[in-house]
CSV table of C-alpha atoms in Angstrom, one decimal:
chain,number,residue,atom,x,y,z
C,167,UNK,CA,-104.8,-125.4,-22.5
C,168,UNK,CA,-103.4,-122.7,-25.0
C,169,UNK,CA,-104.0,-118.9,-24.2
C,170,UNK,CA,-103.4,-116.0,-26.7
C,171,UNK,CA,-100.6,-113.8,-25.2
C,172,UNK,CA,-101.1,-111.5,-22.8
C,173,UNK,CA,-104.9,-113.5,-22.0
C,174,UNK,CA,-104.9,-114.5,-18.6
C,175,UNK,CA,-104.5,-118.6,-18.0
C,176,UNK,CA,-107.9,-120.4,-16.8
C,177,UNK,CA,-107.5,-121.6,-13.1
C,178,UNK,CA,-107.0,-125.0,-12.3
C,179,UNK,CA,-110.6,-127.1,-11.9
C,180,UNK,CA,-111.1,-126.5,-8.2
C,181,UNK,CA,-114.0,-127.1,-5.2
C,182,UNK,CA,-116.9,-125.6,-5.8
C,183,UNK,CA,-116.8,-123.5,-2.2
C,184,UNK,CA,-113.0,-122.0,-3.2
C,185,UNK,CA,-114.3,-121.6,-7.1
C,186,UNK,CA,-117.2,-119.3,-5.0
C,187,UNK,CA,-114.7,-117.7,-3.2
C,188,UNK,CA,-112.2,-117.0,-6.0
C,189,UNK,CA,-114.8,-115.8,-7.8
C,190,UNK,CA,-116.0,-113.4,-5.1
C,191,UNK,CA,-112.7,-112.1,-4.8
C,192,UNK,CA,-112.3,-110.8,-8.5
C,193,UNK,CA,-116.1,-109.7,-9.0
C,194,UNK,CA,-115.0,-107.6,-5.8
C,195,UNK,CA,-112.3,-106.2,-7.1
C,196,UNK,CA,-113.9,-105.0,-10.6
C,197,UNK,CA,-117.2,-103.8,-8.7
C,198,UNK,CA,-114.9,-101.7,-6.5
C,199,UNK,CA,-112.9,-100.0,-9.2
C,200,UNK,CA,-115.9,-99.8,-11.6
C,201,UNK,CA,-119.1,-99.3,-9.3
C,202,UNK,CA,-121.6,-102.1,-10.3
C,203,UNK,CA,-123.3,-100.2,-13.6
C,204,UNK,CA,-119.8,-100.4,-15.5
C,205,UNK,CA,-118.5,-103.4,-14.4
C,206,UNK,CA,-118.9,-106.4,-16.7
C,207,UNK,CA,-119.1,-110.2,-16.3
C,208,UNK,CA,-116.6,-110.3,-19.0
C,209,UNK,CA,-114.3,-108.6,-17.3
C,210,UNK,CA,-115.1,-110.3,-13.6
C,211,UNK,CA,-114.6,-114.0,-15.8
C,212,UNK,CA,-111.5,-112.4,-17.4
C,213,UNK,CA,-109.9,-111.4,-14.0
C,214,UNK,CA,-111.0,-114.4,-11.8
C,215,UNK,CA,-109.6,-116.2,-14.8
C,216,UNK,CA,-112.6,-118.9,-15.6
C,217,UNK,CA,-114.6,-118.8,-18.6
C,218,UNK,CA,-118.0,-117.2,-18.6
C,219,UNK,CA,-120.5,-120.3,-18.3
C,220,UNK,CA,-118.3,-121.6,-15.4
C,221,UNK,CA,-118.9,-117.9,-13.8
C,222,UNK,CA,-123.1,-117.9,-14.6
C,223,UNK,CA,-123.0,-121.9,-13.3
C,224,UNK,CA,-122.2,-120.0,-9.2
C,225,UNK,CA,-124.3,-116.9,-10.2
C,226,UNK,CA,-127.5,-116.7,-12.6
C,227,UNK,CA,-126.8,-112.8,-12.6
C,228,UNK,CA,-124.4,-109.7,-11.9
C,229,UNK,CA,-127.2,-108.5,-9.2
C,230,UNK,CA,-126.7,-112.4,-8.0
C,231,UNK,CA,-123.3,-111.9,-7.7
C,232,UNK,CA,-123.2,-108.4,-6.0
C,233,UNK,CA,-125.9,-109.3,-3.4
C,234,UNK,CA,-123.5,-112.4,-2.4
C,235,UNK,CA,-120.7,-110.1,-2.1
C,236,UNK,CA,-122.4,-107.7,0.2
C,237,UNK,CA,-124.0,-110.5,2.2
C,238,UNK,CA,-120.5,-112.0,2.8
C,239,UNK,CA,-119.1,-108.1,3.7
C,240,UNK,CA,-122.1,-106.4,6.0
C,241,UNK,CA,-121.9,-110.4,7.7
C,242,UNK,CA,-117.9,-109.4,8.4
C,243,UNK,CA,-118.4,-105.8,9.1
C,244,UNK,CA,-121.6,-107.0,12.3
C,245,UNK,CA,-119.1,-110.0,13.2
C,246,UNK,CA,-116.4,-107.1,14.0
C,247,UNK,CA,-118.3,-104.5,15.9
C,248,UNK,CA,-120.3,-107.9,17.9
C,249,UNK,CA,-116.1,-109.0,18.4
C,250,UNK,CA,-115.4,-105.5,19.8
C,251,UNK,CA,-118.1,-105.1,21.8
C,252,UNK,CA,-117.7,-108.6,23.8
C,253,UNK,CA,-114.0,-108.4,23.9
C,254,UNK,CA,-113.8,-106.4,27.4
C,255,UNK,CA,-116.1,-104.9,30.0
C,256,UNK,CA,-114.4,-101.9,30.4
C,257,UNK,CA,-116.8,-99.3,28.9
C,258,UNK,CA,-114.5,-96.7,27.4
C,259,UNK,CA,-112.1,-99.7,26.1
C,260,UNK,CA,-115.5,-100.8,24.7
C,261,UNK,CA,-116.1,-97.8,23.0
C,262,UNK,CA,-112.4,-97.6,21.2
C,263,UNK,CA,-112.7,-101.4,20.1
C,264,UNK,CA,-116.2,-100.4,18.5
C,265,UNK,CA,-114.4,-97.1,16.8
C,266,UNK,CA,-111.6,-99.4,15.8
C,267,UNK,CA,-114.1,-102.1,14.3
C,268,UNK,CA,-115.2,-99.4,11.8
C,269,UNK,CA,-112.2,-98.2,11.0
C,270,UNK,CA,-110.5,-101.4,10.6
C,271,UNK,CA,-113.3,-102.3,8.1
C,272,UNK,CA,-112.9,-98.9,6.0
C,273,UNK,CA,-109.1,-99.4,6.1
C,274,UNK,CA,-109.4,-103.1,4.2
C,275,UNK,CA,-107.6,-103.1,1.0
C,276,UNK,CA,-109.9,-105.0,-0.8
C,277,UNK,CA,-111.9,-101.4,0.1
C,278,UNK,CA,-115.2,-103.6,0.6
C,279,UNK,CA,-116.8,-100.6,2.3
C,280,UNK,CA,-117.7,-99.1,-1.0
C,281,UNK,CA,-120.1,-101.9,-1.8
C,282,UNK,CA,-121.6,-101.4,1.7
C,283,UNK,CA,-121.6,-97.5,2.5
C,284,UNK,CA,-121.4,-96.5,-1.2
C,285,UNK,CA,-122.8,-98.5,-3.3
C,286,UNK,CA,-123.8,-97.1,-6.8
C,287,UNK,CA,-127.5,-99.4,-6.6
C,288,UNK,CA,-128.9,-98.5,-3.7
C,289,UNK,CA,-131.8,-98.1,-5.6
C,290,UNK,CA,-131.9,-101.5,-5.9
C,291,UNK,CA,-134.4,-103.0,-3.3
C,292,UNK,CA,-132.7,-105.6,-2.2
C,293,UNK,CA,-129.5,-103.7,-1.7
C,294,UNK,CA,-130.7,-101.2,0.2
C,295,UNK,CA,-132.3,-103.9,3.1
C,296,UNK,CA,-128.7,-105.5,3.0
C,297,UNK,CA,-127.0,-102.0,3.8
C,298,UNK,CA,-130.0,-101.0,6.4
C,299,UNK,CA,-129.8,-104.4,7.5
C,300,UNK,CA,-126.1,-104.4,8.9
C,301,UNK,CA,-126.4,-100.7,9.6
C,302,UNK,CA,-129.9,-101.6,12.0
C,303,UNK,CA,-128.2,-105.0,13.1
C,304,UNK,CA,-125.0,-103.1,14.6
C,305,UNK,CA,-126.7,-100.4,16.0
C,306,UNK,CA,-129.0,-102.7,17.8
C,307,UNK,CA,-126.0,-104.8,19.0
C,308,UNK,CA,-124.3,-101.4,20.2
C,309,UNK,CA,-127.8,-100.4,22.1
C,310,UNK,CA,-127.7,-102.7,23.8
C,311,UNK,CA,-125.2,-102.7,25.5
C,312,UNK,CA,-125.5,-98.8,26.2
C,313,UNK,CA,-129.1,-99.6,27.5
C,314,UNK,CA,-128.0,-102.0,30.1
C,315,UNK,CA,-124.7,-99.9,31.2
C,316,UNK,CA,-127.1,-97.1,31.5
C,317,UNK,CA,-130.3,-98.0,31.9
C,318,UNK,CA,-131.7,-95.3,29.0
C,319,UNK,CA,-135.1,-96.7,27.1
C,320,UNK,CA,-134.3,-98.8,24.4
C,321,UNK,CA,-135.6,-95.9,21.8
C,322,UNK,CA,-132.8,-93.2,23.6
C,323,UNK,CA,-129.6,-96.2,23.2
C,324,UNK,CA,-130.3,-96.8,19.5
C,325,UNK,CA,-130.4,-93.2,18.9
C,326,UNK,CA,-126.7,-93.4,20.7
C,327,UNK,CA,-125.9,-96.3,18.8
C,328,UNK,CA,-126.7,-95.4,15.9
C,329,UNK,CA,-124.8,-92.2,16.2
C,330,UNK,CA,-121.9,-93.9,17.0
C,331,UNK,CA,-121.8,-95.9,14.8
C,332,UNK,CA,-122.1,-93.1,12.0
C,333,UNK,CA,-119.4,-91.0,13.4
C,334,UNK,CA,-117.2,-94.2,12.9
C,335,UNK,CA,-117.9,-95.6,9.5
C,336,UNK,CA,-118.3,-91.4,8.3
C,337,UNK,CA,-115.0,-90.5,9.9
C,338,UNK,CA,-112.9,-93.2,8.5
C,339,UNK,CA,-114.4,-93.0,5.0
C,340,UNK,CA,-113.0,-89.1,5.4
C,341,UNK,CA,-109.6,-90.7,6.7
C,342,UNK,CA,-109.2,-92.5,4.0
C,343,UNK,CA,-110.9,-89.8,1.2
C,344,UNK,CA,-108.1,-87.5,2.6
C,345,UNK,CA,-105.0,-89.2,1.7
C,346,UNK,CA,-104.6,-90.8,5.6
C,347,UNK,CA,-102.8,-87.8,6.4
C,348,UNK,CA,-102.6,-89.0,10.2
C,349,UNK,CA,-102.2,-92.4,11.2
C,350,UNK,CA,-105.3,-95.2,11.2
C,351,UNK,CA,-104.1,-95.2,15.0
C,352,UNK,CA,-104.1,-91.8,15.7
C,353,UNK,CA,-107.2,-91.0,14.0
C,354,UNK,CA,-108.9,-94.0,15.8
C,355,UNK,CA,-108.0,-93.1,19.2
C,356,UNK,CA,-109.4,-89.4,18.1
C,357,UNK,CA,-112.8,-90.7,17.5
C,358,UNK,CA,-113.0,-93.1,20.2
C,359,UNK,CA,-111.9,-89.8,22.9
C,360,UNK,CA,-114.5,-88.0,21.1
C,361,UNK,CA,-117.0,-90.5,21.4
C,362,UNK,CA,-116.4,-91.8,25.1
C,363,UNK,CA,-116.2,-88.1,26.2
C,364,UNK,CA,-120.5,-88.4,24.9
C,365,UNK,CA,-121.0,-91.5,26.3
C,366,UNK,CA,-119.6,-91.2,29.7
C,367,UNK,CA,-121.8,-88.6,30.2
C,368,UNK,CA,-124.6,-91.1,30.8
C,369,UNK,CA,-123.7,-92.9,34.2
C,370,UNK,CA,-123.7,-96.5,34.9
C,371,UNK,CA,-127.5,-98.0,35.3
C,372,UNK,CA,-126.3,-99.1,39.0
C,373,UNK,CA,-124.4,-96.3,40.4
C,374,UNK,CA,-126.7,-94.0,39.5
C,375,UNK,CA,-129.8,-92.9,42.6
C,376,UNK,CA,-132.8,-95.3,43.0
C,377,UNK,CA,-135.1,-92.3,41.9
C,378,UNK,CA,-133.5,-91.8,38.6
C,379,UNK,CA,-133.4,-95.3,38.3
C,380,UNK,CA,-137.7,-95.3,38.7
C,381,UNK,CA,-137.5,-92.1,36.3
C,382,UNK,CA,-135.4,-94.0,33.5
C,383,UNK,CA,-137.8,-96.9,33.5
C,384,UNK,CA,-140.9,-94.8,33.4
């Protein structure tokens, strides 16, 4: 095939599941530098280097193709903090490895957290249940484990989970906002002290006196 110079060359014909993918990759890239208003799917063909009816043939639309990129990134971002929290019992090692989760995610650099946490079309219907959807989804798999370590009523641990869960992805989009003028490390193992030093505060469910056991339950 013959390019004009300085055009990029079309990709090779390839499956349709790694054309998907490829694609993702450069419509993730452009929606990241551009936000999705400005970004074009000229420019997402251009850069994925396919020609435009080969792009609209994996996705009718631009909305099409953002939705499947956030579906693929909130389903990586509940994956991690479900990893961390099943990867030890130790509760304040728990706590760290769900920090880290977040962090780990911001800290990408593909930078997919600004299509979840801040997206330019949350206006958008179906964006917005994607975003609450992963933001419910972790803090309900973070509840629950608080609930059954502790024993609080299901209403009191998502109210912990959730702030947790804020303080991680919030912190870490500062981190990065800032320059990372301390190490992802360091600032990790900040968050998680700050955050085990709330949550210890609520004791185990079974070392804790059978009447405040009854009172928890009522």
């Amino acid at each position: 095939m013959v390019t004009t110079p300085g055009s990029p060359a079309r990709s090779r014909r390839l499956p349709r599941d790694a054309r998907r993918a490829q694609l993702l990759r450069a419509a993730g890239e452009v929606f990241v530098a551009r936000g999705y208003h400005a970004a074009g799917m000229d420019e997402i063909a251009d850069r994925a280097g396919v020609s435009k009816p080969v792009l609209y043939q994996h996705f009718p639309g631009k909305l099409d193709l953002y939705l499947a990129l956030l579906d693929q990134h909130t389903a990586e971002l509940l994956e991690a903090v479900r990893t961390a929290l099943s990867s030890t019992t130790d509760n304040k090692q728990r706590v760290a490895a769900t920090i880290s989760a977040y962090f780990r995610f911001v800290d990408r650099e593909d930078e997919p957290f600004r299509l979840v946490f801040e997206s330019d079309l949350t206006n958008e219907s179906q964006v917005r249940e994607r975003v609450d959807a992963v933001t419910r989804s972790s803090a309900e798999a973070i509840a629950a484990v608080i609930a059954e370590d502790t024993g609080l009523p299901a209403g009191q641990a998502e109210v912990l989970a959730v702030a947790l869960a804020g303080m991680a992805h919030v912190t870490a989009r500062y981190w990065i906002s800032s320059g990372r003028r301390i190490p992802l490390d360091d600032a990790e193992r900040l968050v998680a002290q700050l955050s085990w030093r709330g949550i210890r505060g609520f004791p185990k469910w079974d070392s804790l006196p059978q009447e405040e056991q009854a009172t928890r339950e009522g």
